[in-house]
Coordinates of C-alpha atoms and ligand atoms in Angstrom, one line a residue:
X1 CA 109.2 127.8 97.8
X2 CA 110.2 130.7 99.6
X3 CA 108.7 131.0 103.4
X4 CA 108.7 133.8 105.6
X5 CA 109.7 133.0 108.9
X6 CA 106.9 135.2 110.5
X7 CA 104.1 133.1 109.1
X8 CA 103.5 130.7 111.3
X9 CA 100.5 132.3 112.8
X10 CA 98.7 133.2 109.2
X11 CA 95.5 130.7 108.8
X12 CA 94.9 128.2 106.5
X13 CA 93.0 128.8 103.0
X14 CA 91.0 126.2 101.8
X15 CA 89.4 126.6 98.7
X16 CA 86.1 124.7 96.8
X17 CA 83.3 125.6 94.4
X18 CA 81.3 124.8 97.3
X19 CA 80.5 122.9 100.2
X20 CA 82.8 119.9 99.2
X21 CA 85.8 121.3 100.0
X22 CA 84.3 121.3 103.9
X23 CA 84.7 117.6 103.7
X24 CA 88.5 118.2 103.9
X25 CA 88.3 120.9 106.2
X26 CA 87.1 118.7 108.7
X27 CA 89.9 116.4 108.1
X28 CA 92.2 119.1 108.4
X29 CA 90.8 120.2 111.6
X30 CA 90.6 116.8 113.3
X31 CA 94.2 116.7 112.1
X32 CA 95.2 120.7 113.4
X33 CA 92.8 122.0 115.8
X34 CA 95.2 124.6 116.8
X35 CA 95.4 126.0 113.4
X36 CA 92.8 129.1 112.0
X37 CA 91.3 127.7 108.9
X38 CA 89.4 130.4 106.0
X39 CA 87.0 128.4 104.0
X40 CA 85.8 129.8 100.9
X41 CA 83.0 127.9 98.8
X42 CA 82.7 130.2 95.4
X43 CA 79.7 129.7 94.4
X44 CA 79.6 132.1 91.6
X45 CA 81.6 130.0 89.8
X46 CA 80.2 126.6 90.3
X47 CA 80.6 124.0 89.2
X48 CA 84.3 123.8 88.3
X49 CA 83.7 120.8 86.4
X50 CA 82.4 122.4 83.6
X51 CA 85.0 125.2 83.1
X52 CA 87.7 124.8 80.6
X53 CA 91.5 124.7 81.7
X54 CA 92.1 127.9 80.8
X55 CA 88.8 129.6 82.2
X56 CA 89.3 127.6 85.7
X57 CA 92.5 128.5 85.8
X58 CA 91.5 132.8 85.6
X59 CA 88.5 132.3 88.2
X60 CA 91.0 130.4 90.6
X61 CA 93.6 132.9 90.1
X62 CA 91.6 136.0 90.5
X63 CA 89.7 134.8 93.5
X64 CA 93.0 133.1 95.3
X65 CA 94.9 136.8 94.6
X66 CA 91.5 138.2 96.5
X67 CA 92.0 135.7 99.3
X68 CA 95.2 135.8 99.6
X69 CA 95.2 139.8 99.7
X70 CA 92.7 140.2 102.9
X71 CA 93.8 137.1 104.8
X72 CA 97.6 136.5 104.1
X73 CA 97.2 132.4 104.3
X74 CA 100.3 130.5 104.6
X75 CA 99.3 127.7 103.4
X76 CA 96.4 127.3 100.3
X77 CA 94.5 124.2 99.7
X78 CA 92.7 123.4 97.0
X79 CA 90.1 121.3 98.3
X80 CA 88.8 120.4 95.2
X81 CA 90.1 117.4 92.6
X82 CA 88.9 119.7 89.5
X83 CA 90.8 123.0 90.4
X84 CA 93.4 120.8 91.3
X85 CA 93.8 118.9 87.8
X86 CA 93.9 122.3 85.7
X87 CA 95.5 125.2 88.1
X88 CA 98.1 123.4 91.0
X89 CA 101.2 125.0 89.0
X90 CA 99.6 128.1 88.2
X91 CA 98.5 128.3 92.1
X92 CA 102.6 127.5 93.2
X93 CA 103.9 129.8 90.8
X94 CA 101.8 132.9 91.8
X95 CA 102.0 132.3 95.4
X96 CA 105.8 131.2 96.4
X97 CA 105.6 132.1 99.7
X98 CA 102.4 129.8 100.3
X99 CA 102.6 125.8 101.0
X100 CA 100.3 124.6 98.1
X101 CA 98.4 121.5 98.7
X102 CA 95.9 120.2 96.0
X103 CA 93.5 117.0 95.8
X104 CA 93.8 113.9 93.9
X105 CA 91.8 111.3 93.2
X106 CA 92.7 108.5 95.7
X107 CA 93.1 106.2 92.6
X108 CA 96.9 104.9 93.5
X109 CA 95.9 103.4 97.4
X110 CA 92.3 102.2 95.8
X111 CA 94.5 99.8 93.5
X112 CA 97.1 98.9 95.9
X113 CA 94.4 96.6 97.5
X114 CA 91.6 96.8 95.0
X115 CA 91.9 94.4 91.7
X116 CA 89.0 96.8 89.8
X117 CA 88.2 100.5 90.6
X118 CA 85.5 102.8 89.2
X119 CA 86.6 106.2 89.3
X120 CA 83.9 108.7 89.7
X121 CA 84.6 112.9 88.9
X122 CA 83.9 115.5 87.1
X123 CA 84.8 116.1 83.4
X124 CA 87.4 118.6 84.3
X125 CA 89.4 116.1 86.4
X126 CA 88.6 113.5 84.1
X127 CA 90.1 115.5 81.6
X128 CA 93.4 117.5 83.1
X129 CA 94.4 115.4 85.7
X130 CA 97.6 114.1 84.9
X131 CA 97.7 111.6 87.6
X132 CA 93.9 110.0 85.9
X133 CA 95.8 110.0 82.5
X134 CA 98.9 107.8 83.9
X135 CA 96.9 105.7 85.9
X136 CA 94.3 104.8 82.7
X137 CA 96.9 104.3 80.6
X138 CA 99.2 102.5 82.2
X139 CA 96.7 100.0 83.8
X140 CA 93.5 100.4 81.7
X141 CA 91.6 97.5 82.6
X142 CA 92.0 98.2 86.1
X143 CA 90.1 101.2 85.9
X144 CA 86.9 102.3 84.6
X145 CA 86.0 106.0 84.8
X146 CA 82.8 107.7 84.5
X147 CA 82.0 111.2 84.8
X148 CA 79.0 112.8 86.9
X149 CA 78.5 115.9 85.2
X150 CA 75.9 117.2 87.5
X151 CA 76.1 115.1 91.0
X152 CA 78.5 118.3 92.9
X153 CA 75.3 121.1 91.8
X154 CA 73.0 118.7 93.0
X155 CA 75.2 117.9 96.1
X156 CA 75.0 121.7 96.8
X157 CA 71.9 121.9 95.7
X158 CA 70.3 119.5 97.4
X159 CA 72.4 119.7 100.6
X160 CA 69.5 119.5 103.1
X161 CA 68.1 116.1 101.6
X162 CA 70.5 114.1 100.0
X163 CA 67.9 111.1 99.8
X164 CA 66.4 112.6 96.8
X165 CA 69.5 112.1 94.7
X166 CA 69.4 107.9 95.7
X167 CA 67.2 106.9 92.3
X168 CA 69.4 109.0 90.3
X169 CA 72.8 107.5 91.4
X170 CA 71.4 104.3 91.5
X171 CA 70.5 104.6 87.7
X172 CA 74.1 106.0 86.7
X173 CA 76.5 103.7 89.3
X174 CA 74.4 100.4 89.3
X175 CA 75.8 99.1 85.9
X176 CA 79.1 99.3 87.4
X177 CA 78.0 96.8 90.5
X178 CA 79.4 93.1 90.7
X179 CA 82.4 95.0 88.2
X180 CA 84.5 96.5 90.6
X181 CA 86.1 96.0 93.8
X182 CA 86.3 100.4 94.8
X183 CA 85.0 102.9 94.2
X184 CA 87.1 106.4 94.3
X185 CA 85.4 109.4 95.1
X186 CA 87.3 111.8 92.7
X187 CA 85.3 115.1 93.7
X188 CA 84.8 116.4 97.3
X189 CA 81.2 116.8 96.9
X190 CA 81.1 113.2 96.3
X191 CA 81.9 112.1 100.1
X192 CA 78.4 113.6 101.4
X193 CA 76.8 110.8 99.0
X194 CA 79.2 107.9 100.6
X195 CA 76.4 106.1 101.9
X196 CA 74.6 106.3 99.0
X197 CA 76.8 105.0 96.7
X198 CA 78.1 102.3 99.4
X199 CA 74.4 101.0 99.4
X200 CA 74.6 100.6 95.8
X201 CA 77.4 98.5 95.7
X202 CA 77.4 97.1 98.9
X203 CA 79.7 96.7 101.8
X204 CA 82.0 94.1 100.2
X205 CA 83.0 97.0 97.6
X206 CA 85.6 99.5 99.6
X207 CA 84.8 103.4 98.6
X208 CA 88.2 105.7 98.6
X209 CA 89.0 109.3 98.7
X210 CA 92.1 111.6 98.6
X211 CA 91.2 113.5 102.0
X212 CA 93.4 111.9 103.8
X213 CA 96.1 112.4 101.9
X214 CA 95.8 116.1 101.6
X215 CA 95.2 116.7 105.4
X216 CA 98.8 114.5 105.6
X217 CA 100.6 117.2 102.9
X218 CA 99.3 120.0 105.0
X219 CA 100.7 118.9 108.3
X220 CA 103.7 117.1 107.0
X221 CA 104.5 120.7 104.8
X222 CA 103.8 123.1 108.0
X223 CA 106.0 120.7 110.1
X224 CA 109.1 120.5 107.7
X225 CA 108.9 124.6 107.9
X226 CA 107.9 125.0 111.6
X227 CA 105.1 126.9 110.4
X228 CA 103.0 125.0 112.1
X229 CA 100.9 127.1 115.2
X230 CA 102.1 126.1 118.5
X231 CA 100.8 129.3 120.5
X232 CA 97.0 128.2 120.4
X233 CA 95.1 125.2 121.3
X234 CA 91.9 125.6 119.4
X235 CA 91.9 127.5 116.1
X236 CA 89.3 129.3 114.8
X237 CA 87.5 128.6 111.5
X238 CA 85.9 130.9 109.2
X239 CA 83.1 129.6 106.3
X240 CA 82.6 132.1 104.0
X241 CA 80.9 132.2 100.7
X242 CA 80.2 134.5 97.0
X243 CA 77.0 135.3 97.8
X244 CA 75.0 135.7 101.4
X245 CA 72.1 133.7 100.2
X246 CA 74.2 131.0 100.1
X247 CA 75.3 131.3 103.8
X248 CA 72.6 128.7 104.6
X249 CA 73.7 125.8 102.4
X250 CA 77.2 126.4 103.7
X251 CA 76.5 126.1 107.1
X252 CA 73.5 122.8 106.9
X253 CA 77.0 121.6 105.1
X254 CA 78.8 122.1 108.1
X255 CA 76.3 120.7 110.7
X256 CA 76.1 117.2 108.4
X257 CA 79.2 117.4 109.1
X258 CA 79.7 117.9 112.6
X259 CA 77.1 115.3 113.1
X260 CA 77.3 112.4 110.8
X261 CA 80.5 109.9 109.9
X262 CA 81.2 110.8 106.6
Ligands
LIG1 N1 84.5 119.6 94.7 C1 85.1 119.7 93.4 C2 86.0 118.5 93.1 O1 86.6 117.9 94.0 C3 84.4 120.1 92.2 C4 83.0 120.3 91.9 C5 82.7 121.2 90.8 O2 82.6 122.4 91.1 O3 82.5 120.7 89.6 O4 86.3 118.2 91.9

């Protein structure tokens, strides 16, 4: 990586198909108050999960060169498991000057105290993500994986009242309860259903995700490279979105948020 020394004071770019990725920014917030954050749900392009490698990887690409043009980030996350799976490399190699941080399925802590996980994503992580390959075939019958095509456009969908998804979850996840010991969230989206999915398989069953983990990357990265801001003590944050309409949905997103425990 090669870091400009004057960068320091350059937000944060934190990238999603849409209002999952805000699930991390929080984290990251919590985590850096002093730093400026630019959210960007693209909701043009949702979901991610159904794009192949190769198209996911030219709508990442083109709207990361966009970002990257107007608001100079020095760091990029991809707050997003499915973006992650198919374009991390591509996304270091075209910005070298950027710290790089991607999401992964918290699979690896999940079975370092689980003895069964089910791991829930899209198809596109299901599919690229390198780590989902080891981990399935290295220790198959510790893990059982099963794809919600549809749950993150009915998470952004359905933003303002989640309830109306229960039945539905509880018809794909309950054949799954009394099986396993965690459950991984292996999408962003999926966090604003926690609850849901914890009532399904009840409290005894632990329910894991990777946001931790990247909020730990970011800060651990900007320290290493002193890019981290030390001339502010509250950042600012920005929540943009592809089209205005959307505006809304983004920001009921936020105000869960800001108000509940997920
Ligand atoms: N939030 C995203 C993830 O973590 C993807 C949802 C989608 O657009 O399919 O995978």
């Amino acid at each position: 990586m090669r870091v400009k020394k004057d960068m320091s004071t350059q937000p944060i770019l934190v990238l999603d198909s849409g209002v999952g990725g805000l699930t991390v920014l929080r984290q990251l917030i919590q985590v850096l108050p002093n730093e400026d954050f630019v959210y960007f749900a693209d909701f043009d392009n949702a979901p991610y999960g159904r794009l192949s490698k190769s198209q996911l990887r030219g709508v990442i690409l083109a709207r990361l060169l966009q970002l990257n043009k107007k608001y100079k980030p020095k760091s990029i996350v991809l707050a997003c498991n499915t973006a992650t799976a198919s374009t991390i490399q591509d996304v270091r190699e075209q910005f070298p000057h950027c710290i790089i941080v991607g999401t992964e399925p918290a699979i690896k802590p999940a079975l370092r105290v689980c003895n069964k996980v089910l791991l829930l994503g899209t198809m596109g992580t299901m599919c690229n993500s390198g780590l989902v390959r080891l981990v399935t075939e290295t220790q198959p019958n510790r893990v059982i994986t099963q794809v919600m095509p549809d749950l993150a456009t009915q998470i952004d969908k359905n933003i303002a009242n989640l309830q109306v998804l229960r039945s539905e979850l509880a018809l794909s996840l309950s054949q799954y309860v009394g099986k396993v010991d965690g459950v991984v969230l292996g999408c962003t989206h999926y966090l604003f259903v926690k609850d849901l999915v914890s009532e399904i398989f009840g409290s005894d069953v632990s329910i894991f995700d990777g946001n931790l983990g990247v909020t730990n990357r970011v800060n651990s990265c900007l320290k290493l490279l002193r890019l981290n801001r030390v001339d502010t003590v509250v950042g600012t944050v920005k929540l943009l979105c592809t089209r205005r309409a959307d505006t809304v949905r983004l920001y009921t997103a936020w105000r869960i948020l800001q108000g509940g425990d997920i």
